[in-house]
mmCIF file of C-alpha atoms in Angstrom:
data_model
loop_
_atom_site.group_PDB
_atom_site.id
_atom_site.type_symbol
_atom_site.label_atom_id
_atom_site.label_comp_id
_atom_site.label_asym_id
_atom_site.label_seq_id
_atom_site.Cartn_x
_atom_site.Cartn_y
_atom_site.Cartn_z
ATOM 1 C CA UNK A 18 28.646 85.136 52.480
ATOM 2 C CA UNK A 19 26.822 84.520 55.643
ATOM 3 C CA UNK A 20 24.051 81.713 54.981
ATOM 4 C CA UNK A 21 22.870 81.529 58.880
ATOM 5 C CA UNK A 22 22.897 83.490 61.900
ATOM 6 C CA UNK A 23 22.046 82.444 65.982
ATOM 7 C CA UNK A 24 21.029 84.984 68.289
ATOM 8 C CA UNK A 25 21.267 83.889 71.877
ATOM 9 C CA UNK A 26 22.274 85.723 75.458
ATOM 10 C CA UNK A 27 25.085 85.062 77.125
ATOM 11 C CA UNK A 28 24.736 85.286 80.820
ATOM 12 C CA UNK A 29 26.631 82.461 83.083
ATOM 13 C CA UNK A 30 23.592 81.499 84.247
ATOM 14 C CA UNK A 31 22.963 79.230 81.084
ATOM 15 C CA UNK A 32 25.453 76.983 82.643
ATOM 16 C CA UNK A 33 23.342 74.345 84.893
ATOM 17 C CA UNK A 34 27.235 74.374 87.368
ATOM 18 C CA UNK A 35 26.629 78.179 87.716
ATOM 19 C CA UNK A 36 22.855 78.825 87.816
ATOM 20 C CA UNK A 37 23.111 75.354 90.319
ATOM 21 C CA UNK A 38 20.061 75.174 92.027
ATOM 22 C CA UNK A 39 18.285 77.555 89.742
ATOM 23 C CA UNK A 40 19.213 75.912 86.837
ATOM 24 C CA UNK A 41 15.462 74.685 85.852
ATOM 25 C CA UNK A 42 14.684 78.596 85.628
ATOM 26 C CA UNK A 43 16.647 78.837 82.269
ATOM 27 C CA UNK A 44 15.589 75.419 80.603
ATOM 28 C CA UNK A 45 13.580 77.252 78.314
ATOM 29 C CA UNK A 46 16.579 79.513 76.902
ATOM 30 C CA UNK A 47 18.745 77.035 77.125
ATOM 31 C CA UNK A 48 16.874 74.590 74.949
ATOM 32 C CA UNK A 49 16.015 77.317 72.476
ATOM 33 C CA UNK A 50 19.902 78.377 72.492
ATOM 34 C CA UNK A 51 21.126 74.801 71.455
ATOM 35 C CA UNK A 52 18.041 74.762 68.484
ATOM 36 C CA UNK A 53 19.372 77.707 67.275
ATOM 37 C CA UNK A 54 22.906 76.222 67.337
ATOM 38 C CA UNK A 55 21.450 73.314 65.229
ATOM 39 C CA UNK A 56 20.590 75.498 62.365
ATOM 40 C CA UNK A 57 23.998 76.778 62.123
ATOM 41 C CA UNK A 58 25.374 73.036 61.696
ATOM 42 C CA UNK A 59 22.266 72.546 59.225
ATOM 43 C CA UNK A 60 23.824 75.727 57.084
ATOM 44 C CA UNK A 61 26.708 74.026 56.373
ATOM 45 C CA UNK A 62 29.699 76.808 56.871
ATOM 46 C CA UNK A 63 32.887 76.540 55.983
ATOM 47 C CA UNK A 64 33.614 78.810 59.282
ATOM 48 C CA UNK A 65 31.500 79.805 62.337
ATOM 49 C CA UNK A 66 32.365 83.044 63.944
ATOM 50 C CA UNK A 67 31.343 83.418 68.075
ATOM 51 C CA UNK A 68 30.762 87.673 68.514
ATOM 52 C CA UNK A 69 29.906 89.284 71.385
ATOM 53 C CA UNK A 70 31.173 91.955 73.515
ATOM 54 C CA UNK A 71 34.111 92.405 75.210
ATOM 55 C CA UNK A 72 34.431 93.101 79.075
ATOM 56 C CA UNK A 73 37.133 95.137 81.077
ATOM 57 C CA UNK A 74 39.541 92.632 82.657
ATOM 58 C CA UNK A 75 40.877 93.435 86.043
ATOM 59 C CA UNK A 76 44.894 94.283 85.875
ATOM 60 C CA UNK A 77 44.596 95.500 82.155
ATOM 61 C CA UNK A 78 44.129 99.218 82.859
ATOM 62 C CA UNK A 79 40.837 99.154 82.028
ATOM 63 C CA UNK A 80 41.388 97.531 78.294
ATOM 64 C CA UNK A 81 38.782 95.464 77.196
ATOM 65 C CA UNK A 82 39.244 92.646 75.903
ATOM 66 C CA UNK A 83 38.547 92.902 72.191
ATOM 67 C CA UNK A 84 39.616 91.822 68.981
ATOM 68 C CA UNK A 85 39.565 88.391 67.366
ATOM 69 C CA UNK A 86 40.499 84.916 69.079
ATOM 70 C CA UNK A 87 41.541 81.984 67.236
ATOM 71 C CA UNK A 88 40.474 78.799 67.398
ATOM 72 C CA UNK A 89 41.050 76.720 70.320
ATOM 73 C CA UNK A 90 41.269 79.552 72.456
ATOM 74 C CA UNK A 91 40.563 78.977 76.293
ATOM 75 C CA UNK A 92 37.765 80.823 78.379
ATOM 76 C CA UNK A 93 36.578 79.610 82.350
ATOM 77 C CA UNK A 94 33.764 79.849 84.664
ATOM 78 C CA UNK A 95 36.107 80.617 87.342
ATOM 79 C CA UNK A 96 35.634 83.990 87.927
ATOM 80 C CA UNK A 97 32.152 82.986 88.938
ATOM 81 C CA UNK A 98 32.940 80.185 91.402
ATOM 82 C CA UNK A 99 32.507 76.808 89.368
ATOM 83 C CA UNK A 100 35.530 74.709 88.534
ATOM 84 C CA UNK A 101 35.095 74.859 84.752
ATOM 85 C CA UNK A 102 37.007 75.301 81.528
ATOM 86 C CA UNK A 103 35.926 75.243 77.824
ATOM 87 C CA UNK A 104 37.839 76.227 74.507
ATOM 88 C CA UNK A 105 36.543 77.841 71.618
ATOM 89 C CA UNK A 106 35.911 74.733 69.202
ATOM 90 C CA UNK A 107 38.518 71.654 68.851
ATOM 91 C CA UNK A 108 41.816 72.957 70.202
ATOM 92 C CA UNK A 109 43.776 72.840 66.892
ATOM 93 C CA UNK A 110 46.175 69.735 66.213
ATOM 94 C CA UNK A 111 49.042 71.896 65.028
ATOM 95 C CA UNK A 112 51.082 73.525 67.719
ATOM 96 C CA UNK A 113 48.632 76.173 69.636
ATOM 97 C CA UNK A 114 50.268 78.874 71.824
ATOM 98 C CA UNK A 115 47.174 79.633 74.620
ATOM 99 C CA UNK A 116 46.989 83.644 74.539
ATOM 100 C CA UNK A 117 44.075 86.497 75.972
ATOM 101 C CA UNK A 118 41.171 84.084 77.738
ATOM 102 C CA UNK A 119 37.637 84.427 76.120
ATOM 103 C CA UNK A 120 35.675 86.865 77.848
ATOM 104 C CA UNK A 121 32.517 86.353 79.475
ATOM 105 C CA UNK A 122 30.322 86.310 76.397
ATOM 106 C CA UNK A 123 32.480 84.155 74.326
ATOM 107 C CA UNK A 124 33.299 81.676 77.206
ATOM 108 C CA UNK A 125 29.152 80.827 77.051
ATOM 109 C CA UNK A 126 28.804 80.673 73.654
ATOM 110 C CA UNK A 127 32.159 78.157 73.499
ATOM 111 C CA UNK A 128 30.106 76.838 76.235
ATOM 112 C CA UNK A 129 27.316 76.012 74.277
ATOM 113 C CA UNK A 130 28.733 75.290 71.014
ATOM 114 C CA UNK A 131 30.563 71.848 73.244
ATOM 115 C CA UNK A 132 26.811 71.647 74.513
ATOM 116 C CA UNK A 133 26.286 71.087 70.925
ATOM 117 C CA UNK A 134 29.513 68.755 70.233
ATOM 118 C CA UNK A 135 30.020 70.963 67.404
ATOM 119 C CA UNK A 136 32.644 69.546 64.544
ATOM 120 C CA UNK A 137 31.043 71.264 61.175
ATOM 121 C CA UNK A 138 33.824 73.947 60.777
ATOM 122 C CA UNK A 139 36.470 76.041 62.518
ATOM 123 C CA UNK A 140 35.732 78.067 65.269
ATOM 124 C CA UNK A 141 36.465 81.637 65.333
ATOM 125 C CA UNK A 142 35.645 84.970 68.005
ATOM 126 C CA UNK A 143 35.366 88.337 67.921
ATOM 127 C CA UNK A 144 34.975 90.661 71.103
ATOM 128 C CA UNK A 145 33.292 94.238 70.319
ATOM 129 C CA UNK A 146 33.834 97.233 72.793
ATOM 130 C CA UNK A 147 30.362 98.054 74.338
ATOM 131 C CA UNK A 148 31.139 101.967 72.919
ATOM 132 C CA UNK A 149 31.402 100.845 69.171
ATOM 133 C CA UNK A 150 29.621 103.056 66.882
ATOM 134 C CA UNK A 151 26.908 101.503 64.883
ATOM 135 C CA UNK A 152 29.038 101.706 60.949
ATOM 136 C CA UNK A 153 32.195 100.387 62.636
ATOM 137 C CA UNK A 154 29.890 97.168 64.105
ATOM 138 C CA UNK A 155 27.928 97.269 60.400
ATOM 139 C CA UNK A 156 31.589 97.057 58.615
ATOM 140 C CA UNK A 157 33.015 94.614 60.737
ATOM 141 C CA UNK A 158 30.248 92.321 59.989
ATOM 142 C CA UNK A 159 30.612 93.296 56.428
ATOM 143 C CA UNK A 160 34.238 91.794 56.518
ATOM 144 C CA UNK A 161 33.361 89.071 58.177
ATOM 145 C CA UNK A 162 30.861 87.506 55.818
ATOM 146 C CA UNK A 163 33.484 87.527 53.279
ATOM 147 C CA UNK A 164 35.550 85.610 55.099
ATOM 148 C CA UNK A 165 34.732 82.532 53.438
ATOM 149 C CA UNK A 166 32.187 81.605 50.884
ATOM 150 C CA UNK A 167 30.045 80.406 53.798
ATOM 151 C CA UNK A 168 30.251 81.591 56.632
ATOM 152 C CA UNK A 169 27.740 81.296 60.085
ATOM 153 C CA UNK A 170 27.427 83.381 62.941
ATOM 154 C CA UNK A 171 26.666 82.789 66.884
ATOM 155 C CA UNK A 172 25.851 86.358 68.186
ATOM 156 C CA UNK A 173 25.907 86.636 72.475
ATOM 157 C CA UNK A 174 24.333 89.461 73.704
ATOM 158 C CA UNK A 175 21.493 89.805 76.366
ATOM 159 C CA UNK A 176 19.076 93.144 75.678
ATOM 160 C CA UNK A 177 18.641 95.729 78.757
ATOM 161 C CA UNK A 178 19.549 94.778 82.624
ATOM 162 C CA UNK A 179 16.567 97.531 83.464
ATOM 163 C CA UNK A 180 13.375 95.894 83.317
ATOM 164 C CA UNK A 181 12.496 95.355 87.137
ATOM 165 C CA UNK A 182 13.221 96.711 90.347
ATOM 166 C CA UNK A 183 15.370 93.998 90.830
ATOM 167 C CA UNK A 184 17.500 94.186 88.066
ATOM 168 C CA UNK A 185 21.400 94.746 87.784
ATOM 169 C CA UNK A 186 20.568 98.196 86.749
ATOM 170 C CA UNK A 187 17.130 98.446 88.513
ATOM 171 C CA UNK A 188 13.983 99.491 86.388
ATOM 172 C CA UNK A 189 13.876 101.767 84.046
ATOM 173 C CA UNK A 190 10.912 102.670 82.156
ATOM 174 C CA UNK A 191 12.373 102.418 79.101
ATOM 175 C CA UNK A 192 14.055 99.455 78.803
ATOM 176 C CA UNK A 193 10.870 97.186 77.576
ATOM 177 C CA UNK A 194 10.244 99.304 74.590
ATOM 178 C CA UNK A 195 13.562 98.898 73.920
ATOM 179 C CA UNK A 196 13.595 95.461 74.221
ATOM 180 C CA UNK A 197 10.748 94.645 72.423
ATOM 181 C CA UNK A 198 11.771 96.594 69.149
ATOM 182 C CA UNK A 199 15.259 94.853 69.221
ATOM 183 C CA UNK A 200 13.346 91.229 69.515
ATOM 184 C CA UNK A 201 11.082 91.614 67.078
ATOM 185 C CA UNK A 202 14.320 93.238 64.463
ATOM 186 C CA UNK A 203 15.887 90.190 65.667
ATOM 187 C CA UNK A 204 12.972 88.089 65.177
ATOM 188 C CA UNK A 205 12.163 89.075 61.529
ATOM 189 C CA UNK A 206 15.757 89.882 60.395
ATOM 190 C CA UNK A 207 14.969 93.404 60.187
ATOM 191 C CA UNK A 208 18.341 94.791 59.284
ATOM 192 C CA UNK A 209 17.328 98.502 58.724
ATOM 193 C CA UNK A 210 15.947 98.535 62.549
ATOM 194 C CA UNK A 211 18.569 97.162 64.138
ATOM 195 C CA UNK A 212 21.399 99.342 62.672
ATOM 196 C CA UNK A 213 18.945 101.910 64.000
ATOM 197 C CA UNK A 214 19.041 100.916 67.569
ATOM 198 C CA UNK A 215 19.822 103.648 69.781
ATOM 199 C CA UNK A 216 23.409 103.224 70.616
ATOM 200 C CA UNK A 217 23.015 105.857 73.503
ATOM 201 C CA UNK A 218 20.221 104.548 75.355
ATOM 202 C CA UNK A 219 21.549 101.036 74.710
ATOM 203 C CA UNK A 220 24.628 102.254 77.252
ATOM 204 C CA UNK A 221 22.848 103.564 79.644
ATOM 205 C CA UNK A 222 20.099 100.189 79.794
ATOM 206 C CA UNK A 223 23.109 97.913 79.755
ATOM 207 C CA UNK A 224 21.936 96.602 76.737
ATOM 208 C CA UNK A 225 24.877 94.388 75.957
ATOM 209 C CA UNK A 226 23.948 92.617 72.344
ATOM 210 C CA UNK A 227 23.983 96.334 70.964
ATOM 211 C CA UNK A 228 26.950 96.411 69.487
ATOM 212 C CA UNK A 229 27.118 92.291 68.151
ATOM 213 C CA UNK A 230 23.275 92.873 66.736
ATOM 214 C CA UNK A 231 24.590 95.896 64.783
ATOM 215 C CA UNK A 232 27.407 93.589 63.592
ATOM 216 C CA UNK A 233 24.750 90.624 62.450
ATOM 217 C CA UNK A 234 22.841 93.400 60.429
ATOM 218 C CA UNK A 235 26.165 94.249 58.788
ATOM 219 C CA UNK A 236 27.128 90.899 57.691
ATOM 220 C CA UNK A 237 23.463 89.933 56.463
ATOM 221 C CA UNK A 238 23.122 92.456 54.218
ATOM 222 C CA UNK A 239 22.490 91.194 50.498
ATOM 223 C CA UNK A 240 22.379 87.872 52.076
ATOM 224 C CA UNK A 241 18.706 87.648 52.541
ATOM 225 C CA UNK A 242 18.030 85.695 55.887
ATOM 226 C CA UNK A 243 14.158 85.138 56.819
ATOM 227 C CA UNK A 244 14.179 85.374 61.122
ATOM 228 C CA UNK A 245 12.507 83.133 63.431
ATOM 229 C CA UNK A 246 12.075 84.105 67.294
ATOM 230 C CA UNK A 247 12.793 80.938 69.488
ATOM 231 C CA UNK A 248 12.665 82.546 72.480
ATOM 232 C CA UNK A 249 11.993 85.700 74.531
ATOM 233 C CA UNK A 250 11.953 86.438 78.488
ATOM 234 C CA UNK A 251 12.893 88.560 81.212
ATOM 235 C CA UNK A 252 14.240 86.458 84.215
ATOM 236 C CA UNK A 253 16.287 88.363 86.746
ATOM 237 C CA UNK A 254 15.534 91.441 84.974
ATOM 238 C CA UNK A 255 17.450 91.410 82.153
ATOM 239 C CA UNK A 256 16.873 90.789 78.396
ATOM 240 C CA UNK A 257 17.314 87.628 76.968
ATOM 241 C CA UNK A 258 16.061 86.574 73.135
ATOM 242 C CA UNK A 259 16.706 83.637 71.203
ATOM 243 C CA UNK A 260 16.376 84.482 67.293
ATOM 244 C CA UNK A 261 18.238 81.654 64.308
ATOM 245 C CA UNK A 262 18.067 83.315 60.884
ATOM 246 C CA UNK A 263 18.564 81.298 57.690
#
């Protein structure tokens, strides 16, 4: 059953090496990222799961990379110029054969979990495609909070990359309505309203916590999590909310 969720955004940027000089800007998110990381360890779980979404990897065809990683699985900062590696919780002791790298999403949140020296319980991740439908995100999280009798989730995913001129995918009118009805779902636990997030429209604002915010409202069904917002901005443009349920 899950008994406590953490909602945070997973840019690079929440890394003080990457943002470098503009590190300061993100204190705020980055403080309210590791509080919501402390109510998972105060939940107890007998496994944490990282989900977020995938990314397309260059010299895979154009796969993303999906599907579950296992525990001690590697993810870098490379890609983004700063000499840094992390692993998804303790590397296990028993013989570990490094596979697919985390992607992006999972890298941060593996990121901040060693932030957070976290030893409570295995680590786990789960990549969704940006495309998945809304029941296939709601099931998945259904299976996942029977993994164990108590089970916690970290879900990465930044809301629309729309909201100024600036912006990855400069400003679009729409994208702070949008924004603001998936904070306050996430802020209040509002299950019914986040399955009902536009999956459409989420595409075409970049909206990249769709898919993992469907899968939290799967897996918290029956399980009945109060929300608390942490956090909520816009630098850069782009989404970011900071939401721990219990």
């Amino acid at each position: 059953m899950l008994v406590a969720a953490a909602v945070c955004p997973c840019p690079p940027l929440l890394v003080p090496e990457v943002a470098a000089g503009a590190a300061p800007e993100l204190d705020s998110a980055r403080d309210a990222c590791l509080d919501a990381v402390a109510v998972l360890a105060a939940s107890r779980p007998d496994l944490l799961v990282v989900v977020g979404p995938g990314e397309t990897l260059p010299g895979r065809d154009g796969a993303p990379s999906v599907g579950p990683f296992p525990p001690g699985t590697h993810g870098s900062f490379r890609g983004v110029g700063v000499d840094l590696d992390v692993t998804l919780g303790p590397v296990p002791e028993e013989a570990f054969t490094p596979g697919r790298p985390l992607p992006q999403s999972l890298t941060v949140g593996a990121w901040l979990l060693g932030r957070a020296r976290w030893s409570c319980s295995p680590v786990e991740g789960l990549a969704l495609p940006e495309a998945a439908v809304a029941e296939d995100c709601a099931e998945a999280g259904g299976m996942l909070a029977r993994r164990a009798s108590r089970v916690a989730l970290l879900v990465m995913g930044d809301g629309s990359a729309c909201r100024t001129l600036k912006a990855p995918g400069y400003l679009d009118e729409r994208a702070a309505d949008f924004d603001a009805r998936a904070t306050e779902a996430l802020a209040s636990a509002d299950l019914d309203a986040l399955a009902a997030l536009d999956v459409a429209l989420a595409h075409e604002l970049k909206v990249a916590g769709r898919a993992p915010w469907q899968l939290l409202a799967g897996a918290a069904r029956d399980a009945g999590l109060a929300g608390r917002l942490l956090y909520e901005n816009a630098p850069y443009g782009v989404g970011y909310t900071v939401a721990a349920w219990s």
